[in-house]
Amino acid sequence: MPFQKIQSEKLAQSVVSQIERLILRGILRPGERLPSERELSERMGVSRPSLREAIAELQDAGLLTSKAGAGIYVSEALGSAFSSALVSLFGRHDDAFFDYVSFRRDMEGLAAERAAQTGSDIDLEVIDQLFAKMEAAHAKRNPTEEAALDAEFHLSIIEASHNTVMLHMMRAMYELLREGVFYNRQIMFKQRTTRDTLLEQHRDINTAIQTRDPVAAKAATLAHLDFVERSLFEKEKADKNEAIAKQRLEQELRR
């Protein structure tokens, strides 16, 4: 974790500013535990009283939270941009899903383009490592792990775009996806042909970013999300047709 030595007369305020920047840039994530007070004071080069003053200010601001006997954490509330009522509304209406995919398509196409253009070597290494983990999970035929890594892969690209507003908005969007508000991603990864296609699409995105080809990175991302939308639309249609056929059969049997 990239905490730095503090060199300022206003030590507590300098600590506050540094931790705020780490949260803003997405380096410190919602729910992440900070190092112990002793370790953090040593790494930042400040006294414990100054550190405690800064932590208290950040807690008052709602950025950090204390868990009894467990330490100081980045507030999990920062990972949610939607009220519970709105989340429930999303889950009850199919058209919210298509709006969701459309929004992702626009944002992630731009993020992939920017990651290929301006992402650091470390950013690209993180993306590449996550894709390697996706390949390993695919070989093990582990849909749960593949679905989780899918989210991490896409978020790493958004992080590499270095747009803090996009990062926090999309992180909140992916949290809804993990909770299955829009659809169950694991269903897609349980279908062999779909799994293979998804892996190749992620390979195309990764290759374009690693070769720093912004046009190809954006195109591969758009193609991937178009495929996701089509696949889920076709599955939803098939499920509805199956339900109708089942209902008709039950009606016939009752006659």
mmCIF file of C-alpha atoms in Angstrom, residues 13-124:
data_model
loop_
_atom_site.group_PDB
_atom_site.id
_atom_site.type_symbol
_atom_site.label_atom_id
_atom_site.label_comp_id
_atom_site.label_asym_id
_atom_site.label_seq_id
_atom_site.Cartn_x
_atom_site.Cartn_y
_atom_site.Cartn_z
ATOM 1 C CA GLN A 13 -4.160 17.335 7.987
ATOM 2 C CA SER A 14 -1.443 15.924 5.735
ATOM 3 C CA VAL A 15 -2.427 12.414 6.810
ATOM 4 C CA VAL A 16 -6.070 13.214 6.051
ATOM 5 C CA SER A 17 -5.186 14.538 2.586
ATOM 6 C CA GLN A 18 -3.068 11.516 1.698
ATOM 7 C CA ILE A 19 -5.686 8.960 2.774
ATOM 8 C CA GLU A 20 -8.406 10.926 0.983
ATOM 9 C CA ARG A 21 -6.364 10.815 -2.234
ATOM 10 C CA LEU A 22 -5.835 7.058 -1.895
ATOM 11 C CA ILE A 23 -9.597 6.541 -1.487
ATOM 12 C CA LEU A 24 -10.407 8.907 -4.345
ATOM 13 C CA ARG A 25 -7.988 7.157 -6.718
ATOM 14 C CA GLY A 26 -9.431 3.776 -5.764
ATOM 15 C CA ILE A 27 -6.187 2.494 -4.235
ATOM 16 C CA LEU A 28 -7.944 2.125 -0.891
ATOM 17 C CA ARG A 29 -11.204 0.309 -1.587
ATOM 18 C CA PRO A 30 -14.509 0.218 0.321
ATOM 19 C CA GLY A 31 -14.304 -2.360 3.107
ATOM 20 C CA GLU A 32 -10.490 -2.505 3.014
ATOM 21 C CA ARG A 33 -8.679 -2.612 6.347
ATOM 22 C CA LEU A 34 -5.964 -0.043 7.049
ATOM 23 C CA PRO A 35 -2.636 -1.165 8.533
ATOM 24 C CA SER A 36 -2.333 -1.146 12.328
ATOM 25 C CA GLU A 37 -1.820 2.184 14.066
ATOM 26 C CA ARG A 38 1.821 1.364 14.810
ATOM 27 C CA GLU A 39 2.588 0.282 11.232
ATOM 28 C CA LEU A 40 0.729 3.197 9.674
ATOM 29 C CA SER A 41 2.418 5.803 11.896
ATOM 30 C CA GLU A 42 5.850 4.367 11.010
ATOM 31 C CA ARG A 43 5.140 4.212 7.282
ATOM 32 C CA MET A 44 3.795 7.755 7.167
ATOM 33 C CA GLY A 45 6.397 9.124 9.584
ATOM 34 C CA VAL A 46 3.939 10.722 12.013
ATOM 35 C CA SER A 47 3.268 10.347 15.713
ATOM 36 C CA ARG A 48 0.387 8.208 16.904
ATOM 37 C CA PRO A 49 -1.484 11.216 18.360
ATOM 38 C CA SER A 50 -1.343 12.979 14.956
ATOM 39 C CA LEU A 51 -2.480 9.789 13.240
ATOM 40 C CA ARG A 52 -5.370 9.345 15.686
ATOM 41 C CA GLU A 53 -6.459 12.930 15.086
ATOM 42 C CA ALA A 54 -6.476 12.339 11.325
ATOM 43 C CA ILE A 55 -8.348 9.021 11.636
ATOM 44 C CA ALA A 56 -10.982 10.680 13.832
ATOM 45 C CA GLU A 57 -11.496 13.415 11.234
ATOM 46 C CA LEU A 58 -11.850 10.857 8.449
ATOM 47 C CA GLN A 59 -14.345 8.897 10.534
ATOM 48 C CA ASP A 60 -16.386 12.038 11.149
ATOM 49 C CA ALA A 61 -16.391 12.609 7.392
ATOM 50 C CA GLY A 62 -17.773 9.090 6.837
ATOM 51 C CA LEU A 63 -14.727 7.874 4.916
ATOM 52 C CA LEU A 64 -13.382 5.494 7.566
ATOM 53 C CA THR A 65 -15.121 3.329 10.112
ATOM 54 C CA SER A 66 -13.953 1.492 13.212
ATOM 55 C CA LYS A 67 -14.807 -2.157 13.901
ATOM 56 C CA ALA A 68 -14.418 -3.201 17.529
ATOM 57 C CA GLY A 69 -11.394 -5.426 17.939
ATOM 58 C CA ALA A 70 -10.759 -5.523 14.187
ATOM 59 C CA GLY A 71 -9.275 -2.137 13.289
ATOM 60 C CA ILE A 72 -10.004 0.768 10.966
ATOM 61 C CA TYR A 73 -11.658 0.198 7.578
ATOM 62 C CA VAL A 74 -12.572 2.237 4.545
ATOM 63 C CA SER A 75 -16.317 2.750 4.808
ATOM 64 C CA GLU A 76 -18.271 0.189 2.801
ATOM 65 C CA ALA A 77 -20.911 2.858 2.184
ATOM 66 C CA LEU A 78 -18.510 4.381 -0.361
ATOM 67 C CA GLY A 79 -19.102 1.367 -2.600
ATOM 68 C CA SER A 80 -22.804 2.122 -3.015
ATOM 69 C CA ALA A 81 -24.140 4.920 -5.193
ATOM 70 C CA PHE A 82 -27.751 3.755 -5.132
ATOM 71 C CA SER A 83 -30.437 3.700 -2.468
ATOM 72 C CA SER A 84 -31.929 0.338 -1.461
ATOM 73 C CA ALA A 85 -35.284 1.427 -2.921
ATOM 74 C CA LEU A 86 -33.691 2.148 -6.298
ATOM 75 C CA VAL A 87 -31.787 -1.159 -6.228
ATOM 76 C CA SER A 88 -35.075 -3.006 -5.648
ATOM 77 C CA LEU A 89 -36.651 -1.074 -8.518
ATOM 78 C CA PHE A 90 -33.808 -2.085 -10.843
ATOM 79 C CA GLY A 91 -34.348 -5.731 -9.958
ATOM 80 C CA ARG A 92 -38.068 -5.652 -10.735
ATOM 81 C CA HIS A 93 -37.878 -4.236 -14.269
ATOM 82 C CA ASP A 94 -36.200 -5.905 -17.245
ATOM 83 C CA ASP A 95 -35.639 -2.644 -19.111
ATOM 84 C CA ALA A 96 -33.240 -1.573 -16.327
ATOM 85 C CA PHE A 97 -30.953 -4.422 -17.401
ATOM 86 C CA PHE A 98 -30.708 -3.177 -20.986
ATOM 87 C CA ASP A 99 -30.066 0.372 -19.782
ATOM 88 C CA TYR A 100 -27.388 -1.057 -17.495
ATOM 89 C CA VAL A 101 -25.614 -2.887 -20.325
ATOM 90 C CA SER A 102 -25.866 0.203 -22.548
ATOM 91 C CA PHE A 103 -24.279 2.338 -19.825
ATOM 92 C CA ARG A 104 -21.512 -0.223 -19.279
ATOM 93 C CA ARG A 105 -20.902 -0.382 -23.020
ATOM 94 C CA ASP A 106 -20.340 3.365 -23.261
ATOM 95 C CA MET A 107 -18.231 3.678 -20.120
ATOM 96 C CA GLU A 108 -16.125 0.552 -20.530
ATOM 97 C CA GLY A 109 -15.442 1.168 -24.195
ATOM 98 C CA LEU A 110 -14.011 4.542 -23.226
ATOM 99 C CA ALA A 111 -12.117 3.034 -20.271
ATOM 100 C CA ALA A 112 -10.488 0.362 -22.456
ATOM 101 C CA GLU A 113 -9.477 2.989 -25.003
ATOM 102 C CA ARG A 114 -7.916 5.153 -22.292
ATOM 103 C CA ALA A 115 -6.230 2.199 -20.565
ATOM 104 C CA ALA A 116 -4.502 1.277 -23.836
ATOM 105 C CA GLN A 117 -3.450 4.886 -24.388
ATOM 106 C CA THR A 118 -2.409 6.085 -20.949
ATOM 107 C CA GLY A 119 -2.407 3.132 -18.543
ATOM 108 C CA SER A 120 0.886 2.629 -16.733
ATOM 109 C CA ASP A 121 3.000 -0.489 -17.172
ATOM 110 C CA ILE A 122 1.840 -1.588 -13.701
ATOM 111 C CA ASP A 123 -1.808 -1.063 -14.712
ATOM 112 C CA LEU A 124 -1.352 -3.271 -17.750
#
